[in-house]
Amino acid sequence: MKTAGIVIAVILVIALIFGGWFISGLNRVVRLDENVNSAWAQVENQLQRRNDLIPNLVNTVKGFAEQEREVFTRVTELRSQWAKSDTQAQKIETANKITGALSRLLLVAERYPQLKSNQNFLALQSQLEGTENRIAVERMRYNNAVKAFNSYRRTVFGGFFASLRGLNEPREYFEVSETAKEVPEVSF
Amino acid sequence: MIKISKLTIAVVLAVLVIPGLSGADTDIPSPVGAVNDYAEVMSPRTEAEISALAARLEEKTSAEVAIVTVGSVKPLTIEQYAVQLFQKWGIGKKSKDNGILILVAVDDREVRIEVGYGLEGVITDVQSKIIINDLMLPAFRRGDYDLGIASSVVALTKIIRDEYGVDLELKTRPLRLPEPPRKASPLGGLLTFLFFILIFGFRFGTLFFFMSSGGSRSYWSSGSSGSFGGGFGGFGGGMSGGGGASGSW
C-alpha cells in the first residue's frame, strides 16, 4: 500500500510538472508571436507617419524644382502603392522603395540652394530625419522580436508548440534593401 | 523512481529556463545620477546646477532628464547608442515614457537629444534640432560644454514646464564664479552674461536659492558634490523610439 501511494504521488508530481511545462510552452509561443505583431504595428505606425510627410515635402520641393517631375511622381506613386499593399512582404518591399525614392528626392533638393535655405523645407527635412530614425529603431525591435520567435520555433519543443498553435511559418525579417542603404547623409 | 523524477525536473527546468535572447549589448555604463559626465568635460558646479534643475522637473512633472557625456560611441552610431542607453537605463516613468536623454559624444563631436515616447508630442524633432543647432553646437565648437549642455537642459525643461503648466524655477546659479573685478576675462564674462540673457529670456525670478513649495528641503546640495538628493535611485523604466534629433560640430 505504501509503495503504491508513493508511486501515485510521483506520477501526480510528474503529471503536474509536465502539464505546467506544456502550458507554459504553449503560452510562450503565443506571447512571442504577439510580440512580433505588436512590434510590427509600431513599424507600420512609423512608416505611415513618413508617408504622411510625403505630400507636404513634395509640394515644398515642387515650388523650387518644378522640372524634377519624375522624382515627385515616383514618390507619390509609391505612396499610393503602400496604401494598396496587403501582405507584410509587400509592405516591406514598398517601404524600402519609398526610402530609396525619398533619398533621391533629398538628393535632388541639394541642387537648389534656395530650397535648401527654405524654413519650411528645413523643418520637413528634420521631421523626415527623425521619422527615418524612428523607423530604424522600430525595425530593430521588430527584428529582435522575430528573432526571438523564430529561434524558439527552432528549438526541440518550440516547433511542436508552435504547430499546436497553428504558427507553422517563421516570421519574416524586415531587411533593408541595398538601394535603401544608400541613404545620403542629410546635412544642414 | 524518485531519481528519475529529479532528473526529469532538472531537464524540464533546463528547457523552461532557456535564456531569453539578449540584444547585442555594447558596454553601456550604469547611471550615477541625472548628470553622467563620463567624458569629464563639465565643471562640478554645472553638474550640481543641472542635477538640481532635473530634480525640480522630476518633482513637478515626473519627467526625467538624463545628461550623458562619453568619449566615443563607436562602433555604434549616436542614434543607436542613444536608443540602447535609453532602454537600458529606462529614463522616464514606466507608464508615461516621459524621459529625455542628452547624449554628447565628445571625441566623435556628435550630440543627440533622444525623446521618450511620451514626450514626442511635447518636444518635436524640429524643436530638438533647433536646440542643438542654436544652443549646443555653437558652444561646443568653442569647447564650452558647460554652457551648451546647461542651456539645452534649461530650454527643454521650459518646453515641458509650459506644456504641463506647472510652476517651476528654471533659473540656475551662475555656472561660473564671477571673475576677480580687476581684470575680468572678457570671454568668460561674456559667456556668463549670455547665459543670463538666456535664462532671463525664459523667466524672471529670484536670483539664487529656490526652495520647494513644501519648503522643507533645499534643492541645492551643499557645495559642488553633484550628487542628487540623498543618492541616486535609478530611473523609472521609460522607453524611447528614436524621437529627437542629432547634430555634429
Short mmCIF file of C-alpha atoms in Angstrom, two decimals:
data_model
loop_
_atom_site.label_atom_id
_atom_site.label_comp_id
_atom_site.label_asym_id
_atom_site.label_seq_id
_atom_site.Cartn_x
_atom_site.Cartn_y
_atom_site.Cartn_z
CA MET A 1 0.00 0.00 0.00
CA LYS A 2 2.72 2.36 0.99
CA THR A 3 4.71 1.87 -2.20
CA ALA A 4 1.53 2.28 -4.24
CA GLY A 5 0.95 5.61 -2.51
CA ILE A 6 4.43 6.78 -3.34
CA VAL A 7 4.07 5.73 -6.95
CA ILE A 8 0.81 7.61 -7.28
CA ALA A 9 2.33 10.67 -5.67
CA VAL A 10 5.29 10.56 -8.01
CA ILE A 11 3.05 10.14 -11.03
CA LEU A 12 0.97 13.08 -9.88
CA VAL A 13 4.02 15.27 -9.45
CA ILE A 14 5.31 14.32 -12.87
CA ALA A 15 1.91 14.97 -14.42
CA LEU A 16 1.80 18.36 -12.73
CA ILE A 17 5.27 19.31 -13.91
CA PHE A 18 4.57 18.07 -17.39
CA GLY A 19 1.27 19.94 -17.52
CA GLY A 20 2.93 23.13 -16.31
CA TRP A 21 5.67 22.76 -18.85
CA PHE A 22 3.18 22.11 -21.61
CA ILE A 23 1.05 25.13 -20.80
CA SER A 24 3.99 27.46 -20.38
CA GLY A 25 5.42 26.24 -23.69
CA LEU A 26 2.14 26.98 -25.45
CA ASN A 27 1.85 30.36 -23.76
CA ARG A 28 5.39 31.24 -24.62
CA VAL A 29 4.97 30.64 -28.32
CA VAL A 30 1.80 32.72 -28.34
CA ARG A 31 3.47 35.50 -26.40
CA LEU A 32 6.44 35.59 -28.74
CA ASP A 33 4.12 35.67 -31.72
CA GLU A 34 2.15 38.56 -30.20
CA ASN A 35 5.39 40.43 -29.54
CA VAL A 36 6.16 40.20 -33.23
CA ASN A 37 2.69 41.51 -34.07
CA SER A 38 2.90 44.49 -31.76
CA ALA A 39 6.43 45.31 -32.91
CA TRP A 40 5.18 45.22 -36.48
CA ALA A 41 2.32 47.56 -35.60
CA GLN A 42 4.90 50.05 -34.34
CA VAL A 43 6.89 49.72 -37.55
CA GLU A 44 3.75 50.35 -39.56
CA ASN A 45 2.90 53.40 -37.46
CA GLN A 46 6.22 54.97 -38.24
CA LEU A 47 6.07 54.06 -41.93
CA GLN A 48 2.63 55.63 -42.05
CA ARG A 49 3.97 58.71 -40.34
CA ARG A 50 6.62 59.01 -43.02
CA ASN A 51 4.01 58.61 -45.73
CA ASP A 52 2.01 61.43 -44.18
CA LEU A 53 5.01 63.71 -44.57
CA ILE A 54 5.32 63.00 -48.28
CA PRO A 55 2.61 65.32 -49.73
CA ASN A 56 3.94 68.29 -47.80
CA LEU A 57 7.51 67.52 -48.73
CA VAL A 58 6.68 67.04 -52.41
CA ASN A 59 4.75 70.32 -52.52
CA THR A 60 7.56 72.24 -50.90
CA VAL A 61 10.21 70.84 -53.19
CA LYS A 62 7.95 71.34 -56.22
CA GLY A 63 7.79 75.05 -55.58
CA PHE A 64 11.51 75.33 -56.18
CA ALA A 65 12.31 72.47 -58.51
CA GLU A 66 9.38 72.19 -60.89
CA GLN A 67 11.33 70.37 -63.59
CA GLU A 68 12.14 67.34 -61.40
CA ARG A 69 8.70 65.90 -62.10
CA GLU A 70 9.97 62.33 -62.43
CA VAL A 71 11.08 62.18 -58.81
CA PHE A 72 7.77 63.53 -57.49
CA THR A 73 5.62 61.11 -59.45
CA ARG A 74 7.76 58.20 -58.29
CA VAL A 75 7.34 59.14 -54.62
CA THR A 76 3.63 59.81 -54.98
CA GLU A 77 3.08 56.56 -56.88
CA LEU A 78 4.85 54.54 -54.22
CA ARG A 79 2.82 56.23 -51.54
CA SER A 80 -0.43 55.06 -53.09
CA GLN A 81 1.12 51.66 -53.72
CA TRP A 82 1.75 51.41 -49.99
CA ALA A 83 -1.91 52.10 -49.29
CA LYS A 84 -2.85 49.21 -51.57
CA SER A 85 -0.38 46.62 -50.31
CA ASP A 86 -1.92 43.98 -48.07
CA THR A 87 0.72 41.48 -47.09
CA GLN A 88 3.61 42.22 -44.86
CA ALA A 89 6.10 41.25 -47.56
CA GLN A 90 4.54 43.76 -49.97
CA LYS A 91 4.61 46.47 -47.36
CA ILE A 92 8.27 45.86 -46.56
CA GLU A 93 9.13 45.95 -50.24
CA THR A 94 7.20 49.18 -50.83
CA ALA A 95 8.65 50.78 -47.72
CA ASN A 96 12.17 50.05 -48.94
CA LYS A 97 11.31 51.58 -52.31
CA ILE A 98 9.93 54.68 -50.62
CA THR A 99 13.15 55.00 -48.63
CA GLY A 100 15.09 54.94 -51.88
CA ALA A 101 12.78 57.40 -53.65
CA LEU A 102 12.85 59.84 -50.74
CA SER A 103 16.62 59.81 -50.59
CA ARG A 104 16.65 60.62 -54.29
CA LEU A 105 14.25 63.47 -53.65
CA LEU A 106 16.53 64.89 -50.97
CA LEU A 107 19.49 64.47 -53.28
CA VAL A 108 17.68 66.48 -55.94
CA ALA A 109 16.91 69.14 -53.35
CA GLU A 110 20.64 69.53 -52.75
CA ARG A 111 20.92 71.14 -56.16
CA TYR A 112 18.62 74.04 -55.27
CA PRO A 113 20.26 76.45 -52.85
CA GLN A 114 17.07 78.47 -52.39
CA LEU A 115 15.17 75.36 -51.42
CA LYS A 116 17.89 74.29 -49.02
CA SER A 117 17.56 77.53 -47.10
CA ASN A 118 13.76 77.45 -47.08
CA GLN A 119 12.49 77.29 -43.49
CA ASN A 120 9.60 75.01 -44.33
CA PHE A 121 11.91 72.62 -46.14
CA LEU A 122 14.38 72.59 -43.25
CA ALA A 123 11.60 71.73 -40.82
CA LEU A 124 10.32 68.97 -43.09
CA GLN A 125 13.82 67.67 -43.53
CA SER A 126 14.39 67.34 -39.80
CA GLN A 127 10.97 65.72 -39.39
CA LEU A 128 11.87 63.25 -42.09
CA GLU A 129 15.24 62.62 -40.49
CA GLY A 130 13.52 61.95 -37.16
CA THR A 131 10.99 59.65 -38.76
CA GLU A 132 13.66 57.66 -40.56
CA ASN A 133 15.40 57.20 -37.24
CA ARG A 134 12.16 56.08 -35.59
CA ILE A 135 11.63 53.59 -38.38
CA ALA A 136 15.16 52.28 -37.84
CA VAL A 137 14.51 51.82 -34.10
CA GLU A 138 11.17 50.09 -34.53
CA ARG A 139 12.60 47.94 -37.29
CA MET A 140 15.39 46.83 -34.97
CA ARG A 141 12.87 45.98 -32.23
CA TYR A 142 10.69 44.16 -34.73
CA ASN A 143 13.63 42.13 -35.98
CA ASN A 144 14.59 41.27 -32.41
CA ALA A 145 11.05 40.04 -31.77
CA VAL A 146 11.14 37.99 -34.97
CA LYS A 147 14.49 36.54 -33.94
CA ALA A 148 13.10 35.52 -30.54
CA PHE A 149 10.08 33.86 -32.12
CA ASN A 150 11.96 32.13 -34.90
CA SER A 151 14.69 30.83 -32.63
CA TYR A 152 12.13 29.43 -30.21
CA ARG A 153 10.33 27.79 -33.09
CA ARG A 154 13.53 26.02 -33.99
CA THR A 155 14.18 24.63 -30.51
CA VAL A 156 13.32 21.00 -29.86
CA PHE A 157 9.88 21.59 -28.39
CA GLY A 158 9.32 25.08 -29.69
CA GLY A 159 8.37 23.86 -33.14
CA PHE A 160 5.96 21.39 -31.61
CA PHE A 161 4.20 24.04 -29.55
CA ALA A 162 4.13 26.42 -32.50
CA SER A 163 2.48 23.83 -34.72
CA LEU A 164 -0.11 23.16 -32.00
CA ARG A 165 -0.95 26.84 -32.17
CA GLY A 166 -1.04 26.83 -35.95
CA LEU A 167 2.04 29.02 -36.20
CA ASN A 168 3.71 26.93 -38.84
CA GLU A 169 5.71 29.60 -40.63
CA PRO A 170 8.70 31.52 -39.35
CA ARG A 171 8.06 35.26 -39.19
CA GLU A 172 9.63 37.47 -41.79
CA TYR A 173 12.53 39.81 -41.03
CA PHE A 174 12.42 43.42 -42.17
CA GLU A 175 15.57 43.50 -44.27
CA VAL A 176 16.76 46.81 -45.63
CA SER A 177 17.26 46.57 -49.35
CA GLU A 178 20.59 47.51 -50.87
CA THR A 179 19.24 50.64 -52.55
CA ALA A 180 17.68 51.82 -49.31
CA LYS A 181 21.01 51.57 -47.53
CA GLU A 182 22.42 54.29 -49.73
CA VAL A 183 20.55 57.00 -47.86
CA PRO A 184 22.66 60.13 -48.18
CA GLU A 185 23.56 61.95 -45.01
CA VAL A 186 21.06 64.74 -44.55
CA SER A 187 23.26 67.66 -43.74
CA PHE A 188 22.15 71.05 -42.53
CA MET B 1 11.72 6.38 -9.48
CA ILE B 2 12.46 9.39 -7.39
CA LYS B 3 15.85 9.69 -9.01
CA ILE B 4 14.25 9.70 -12.43
CA SER B 5 11.74 12.34 -11.46
CA LYS B 6 14.53 14.53 -10.14
CA LEU B 7 16.28 14.15 -13.43
CA THR B 8 13.04 14.99 -15.22
CA ILE B 9 12.66 18.09 -13.10
CA ALA B 10 16.19 19.12 -13.94
CA VAL B 11 15.63 18.59 -17.65
CA VAL B 12 12.27 20.33 -17.59
CA LEU B 13 13.72 23.27 -15.70
CA ALA B 14 16.58 23.49 -18.15
CA VAL B 15 14.10 23.56 -21.02
CA LEU B 16 11.91 26.16 -19.33
CA VAL B 17 14.76 28.42 -18.42
CA ILE B 18 16.15 28.82 -21.91
CA PRO B 19 17.76 32.18 -21.61
CA GLY B 20 15.99 34.94 -23.46
CA LEU B 21 17.73 36.45 -26.42
CA SER B 22 19.75 39.36 -25.32
CA GLY B 23 20.42 42.00 -27.93
CA ALA B 24 23.95 42.95 -28.78
CA ASP B 25 24.91 44.63 -25.56
CA THR B 26 27.70 47.09 -26.02
CA ASP B 27 29.46 48.40 -22.98
CA ILE B 28 26.93 50.95 -21.87
CA PRO B 29 27.76 52.29 -18.42
CA SER B 30 25.35 52.48 -15.48
CA PRO B 31 23.80 55.78 -14.44
CA VAL B 32 25.21 57.68 -11.49
CA GLY B 33 22.60 60.42 -11.44
CA ALA B 34 20.84 62.85 -13.73
CA VAL B 35 24.24 64.04 -14.91
CA ASN B 36 26.69 61.40 -16.04
CA ASP B 37 29.83 63.14 -17.17
CA TYR B 38 31.89 60.14 -18.23
CA ALA B 39 33.95 62.25 -20.63
CA GLU B 40 34.74 64.66 -17.78
CA VAL B 41 34.06 67.82 -19.69
CA MET B 42 31.74 69.54 -17.20
CA SER B 43 32.54 71.51 -14.11
CA PRO B 44 31.23 70.16 -10.79
CA ARG B 45 29.31 73.39 -10.34
CA THR B 46 27.43 72.97 -13.60
CA GLU B 47 26.72 69.34 -12.79
CA ALA B 48 25.22 70.36 -9.47
CA GLU B 49 23.07 73.07 -11.04
CA ILE B 50 21.77 70.78 -13.76
CA SER B 51 21.11 67.95 -11.32
CA ALA B 52 19.10 70.32 -9.18
CA LEU B 53 17.10 71.53 -12.18
CA ALA B 54 16.44 67.95 -13.25
CA ALA B 55 15.27 67.11 -9.73
CA ARG B 56 12.85 70.06 -9.76
CA LEU B 57 11.50 68.98 -13.14
CA GLU B 58 11.06 65.42 -11.94
CA GLU B 59 9.23 66.54 -8.84
CA LYS B 60 6.83 68.86 -10.63
CA THR B 61 6.11 66.91 -13.79
CA SER B 62 7.58 63.43 -13.16
CA ALA B 63 9.56 63.81 -16.39
CA GLU B 64 13.13 62.57 -16.11
CA VAL B 65 16.16 64.08 -17.82
CA ALA B 66 19.48 62.31 -18.19
CA ILE B 67 22.63 64.02 -19.38
CA VAL B 68 25.42 61.77 -20.59
CA THR B 69 28.80 62.69 -21.97
CA VAL B 70 31.02 59.94 -23.37
CA GLY B 71 34.20 59.85 -25.35
CA SER B 72 33.06 57.85 -28.35
CA VAL B 73 30.04 55.75 -29.22
CA LYS B 74 31.84 53.78 -31.92
CA PRO B 75 31.16 51.30 -33.42
CA LEU B 76 27.52 52.30 -33.00
CA THR B 77 26.01 55.44 -34.45
CA ILE B 78 25.00 58.06 -31.92
CA GLU B 79 21.34 57.27 -32.66
CA GLN B 80 21.82 53.56 -31.94
CA TYR B 81 23.81 54.24 -28.81
CA ALA B 82 21.20 56.70 -27.57
CA VAL B 83 18.27 54.35 -28.01
CA GLN B 84 20.12 51.46 -26.36
CA LEU B 85 21.24 53.53 -23.42
CA PHE B 86 17.74 54.97 -23.07
CA GLN B 87 16.26 51.49 -22.96
CA LYS B 88 18.89 50.12 -20.59
CA TRP B 89 18.53 52.97 -18.13
CA GLY B 90 14.78 53.31 -18.53
CA ILE B 91 14.70 57.09 -18.50
CA GLY B 92 11.24 58.41 -17.69
CA LYS B 93 8.40 56.84 -15.77
CA LYS B 94 7.40 53.38 -16.85
CA SER B 95 3.80 54.04 -17.81
CA LYS B 96 4.46 57.52 -19.17
CA ASP B 97 7.73 57.11 -21.06
CA ASN B 98 8.42 60.75 -20.24
CA GLY B 99 12.19 60.77 -20.35
CA ILE B 100 14.76 62.80 -22.24
CA LEU B 101 18.35 61.90 -22.92
CA ILE B 102 21.00 64.40 -23.88
CA LEU B 103 23.96 62.47 -25.19
CA VAL B 104 27.26 64.13 -26.10
CA ALA B 105 29.99 62.07 -27.75
CA VAL B 106 32.93 64.39 -27.26
CA ASP B 107 35.55 62.64 -29.40
CA ASP B 108 33.06 61.95 -32.19
CA ARG B 109 31.93 65.60 -31.98
CA GLU B 110 28.32 64.46 -32.10
CA VAL B 111 25.30 65.19 -29.96
CA ARG B 112 21.82 63.73 -29.73
CA ILE B 113 18.64 64.61 -27.92
CA GLU B 114 16.55 61.46 -27.58
CA VAL B 115 12.94 62.00 -26.55
CA GLY B 116 10.88 59.30 -24.85
CA TYR B 117 7.67 58.07 -26.46
CA GLY B 118 5.51 60.01 -24.03
CA LEU B 119 7.16 63.36 -24.73
CA GLU B 120 7.27 63.09 -28.52
CA GLY B 121 4.17 65.23 -28.75
CA VAL B 122 5.64 67.86 -26.42
CA ILE B 123 9.15 68.13 -27.81
CA THR B 124 9.07 67.81 -31.56
CA ASP B 125 12.05 66.76 -33.64
CA VAL B 126 12.22 70.27 -35.05
CA GLN B 127 12.44 71.76 -31.56
CA SER B 128 15.21 69.33 -30.64
CA LYS B 129 17.02 70.22 -33.82
CA ILE B 130 16.76 73.95 -33.09
CA ILE B 131 18.05 73.48 -29.55
CA ILE B 132 21.01 71.51 -30.88
CA ASN B 133 21.78 73.92 -33.70
CA ASP B 134 21.28 77.17 -31.83
CA LEU B 135 22.32 76.40 -28.26
CA MET B 136 24.58 73.39 -28.19
CA LEU B 137 26.70 73.35 -31.34
CA PRO B 138 27.97 76.95 -31.11
CA ALA B 139 29.06 76.40 -27.50
CA PHE B 140 30.60 73.01 -28.24
CA ARG B 141 32.62 74.50 -31.09
CA ARG B 142 34.25 76.75 -28.52
CA GLY B 143 34.75 73.78 -26.23
CA ASP B 144 32.24 75.18 -23.72
CA TYR B 145 30.38 72.04 -22.77
CA ASP B 146 29.03 73.57 -19.56
CA LEU B 147 27.15 76.29 -21.37
CA GLY B 148 25.95 74.15 -24.27
CA ILE B 149 24.60 71.40 -22.05
CA ALA B 150 23.14 73.67 -19.36
CA SER B 151 21.30 75.88 -21.83
CA SER B 152 19.83 72.89 -23.64
CA VAL B 153 18.57 71.43 -20.38
CA VAL B 154 17.00 74.77 -19.47
CA ALA B 155 15.36 75.05 -22.88
CA LEU B 156 13.96 71.50 -22.74
CA THR B 157 12.77 71.99 -19.18
CA LYS B 158 10.97 75.16 -20.21
CA ILE B 159 9.13 73.37 -23.02
CA ILE B 160 7.99 70.63 -20.68
CA ARG B 161 7.07 73.08 -17.93
CA ASP B 162 4.91 75.14 -20.26
CA GLU B 163 3.20 72.03 -21.58
CA TYR B 164 2.37 70.74 -18.10
CA GLY B 165 1.52 74.24 -16.91
CA VAL B 166 3.39 73.90 -13.63
CA ASP B 167 5.28 76.46 -11.65
CA LEU B 168 8.94 75.62 -11.96
CA GLU B 169 12.02 77.70 -11.38
CA LEU B 170 14.28 77.48 -14.40
CA LYS B 171 17.00 79.75 -13.17
CA THR B 172 20.24 78.28 -12.05
CA ARG B 173 23.02 79.98 -10.23
CA PRO B 174 25.71 81.36 -12.50
CA LEU B 175 27.72 78.49 -13.88
CA ARG B 176 30.94 80.35 -13.28
CA LEU B 177 32.04 82.29 -10.27
CA PRO B 178 32.45 85.95 -11.13
CA GLU B 179 35.95 86.79 -12.20
CA PRO B 180 38.02 88.98 -9.87
CA PRO B 181 36.92 92.52 -10.73
CA ARG B 182 40.35 93.89 -11.52
CA LYS B 183 40.85 92.02 -14.75
CA ALA B 184 37.78 90.12 -15.87
CA SER B 185 38.32 87.81 -18.80
CA PRO B 186 36.14 89.30 -21.49
CA LEU B 187 35.16 85.97 -22.97
CA GLY B 188 34.26 84.21 -19.72
CA GLY B 189 32.25 87.23 -18.61
CA LEU B 190 30.50 87.36 -21.92
CA LEU B 191 29.52 83.72 -21.75
CA THR B 192 28.10 84.05 -18.28
CA PHE B 193 26.31 87.15 -19.43
CA LEU B 194 24.88 85.29 -22.43
CA PHE B 195 23.72 82.52 -20.19
CA PHE B 196 21.90 85.02 -18.03
CA ILE B 197 20.29 86.57 -21.07
CA LEU B 198 19.06 83.14 -22.00
CA ILE B 199 17.65 82.48 -18.57
CA PHE B 200 16.06 85.90 -18.29
CA GLY B 201 14.56 85.40 -21.70
CA PHE B 202 12.73 82.44 -20.26
CA ARG B 203 11.62 83.76 -16.95
CA PHE B 204 12.19 86.38 -14.34
CA GLY B 205 12.51 85.18 -10.84
CA THR B 206 14.60 85.10 -7.77
CA LEU B 207 18.28 85.08 -8.36
CA PHE B 208 19.67 82.42 -6.19
CA PHE B 209 18.18 79.83 -3.97
CA PHE B 210 14.90 78.29 -4.68
CA MET B 211 13.02 76.32 -2.10
CA SER B 212 10.36 73.78 -2.89
CA SER B 213 6.77 74.75 -2.25
CA GLY B 214 6.88 72.24 0.59
CA GLY B 215 9.69 74.34 1.91
CA SER B 216 11.44 71.67 3.89
CA ARG B 217 14.16 70.59 1.54
CA SER B 218 16.73 72.72 -0.16
CA TYR B 219 17.37 71.78 -3.73
CA TRP B 220 20.92 72.81 -3.61
CA SER B 221 23.13 70.09 -2.39
CA SER B 222 25.80 71.81 -0.41
CA GLY B 223 28.92 72.70 -2.28
CA SER B 224 29.52 71.07 -5.59
CA SER B 225 29.18 67.40 -4.88
CA GLY B 226 27.00 66.98 -7.92
CA SER B 227 25.02 64.32 -6.13
CA PHE B 228 21.33 64.06 -6.37
CA GLY B 229 19.48 64.48 -3.10
CA GLY B 230 20.32 61.50 -0.97
CA GLY B 231 21.80 59.28 -3.63
CA PHE B 232 20.60 58.11 -7.00
CA GLY B 233 17.81 55.59 -7.08
CA GLY B 234 17.77 55.00 -10.81
CA PHE B 235 15.31 56.00 -13.49
CA GLY B 236 11.71 54.95 -13.82
CA GLY B 237 11.77 52.45 -16.69
CA GLY B 238 10.65 54.61 -19.62
CA MET B 239 11.25 53.84 -23.28
CA SER B 240 12.11 55.82 -26.37
CA GLY B 241 11.63 55.03 -30.02
CA GLY B 242 14.11 57.19 -31.86
CA GLY B 243 12.39 60.55 -31.45
CA GLY B 244 14.53 63.67 -31.21
CA ALA B 245 17.39 64.99 -33.27
CA SER B 246 21.13 64.76 -33.74
CA GLY B 247 23.86 67.15 -34.73
CA SER B 248 27.60 67.33 -35.09
CA TRP B 249 30.12 70.10 -34.74
#
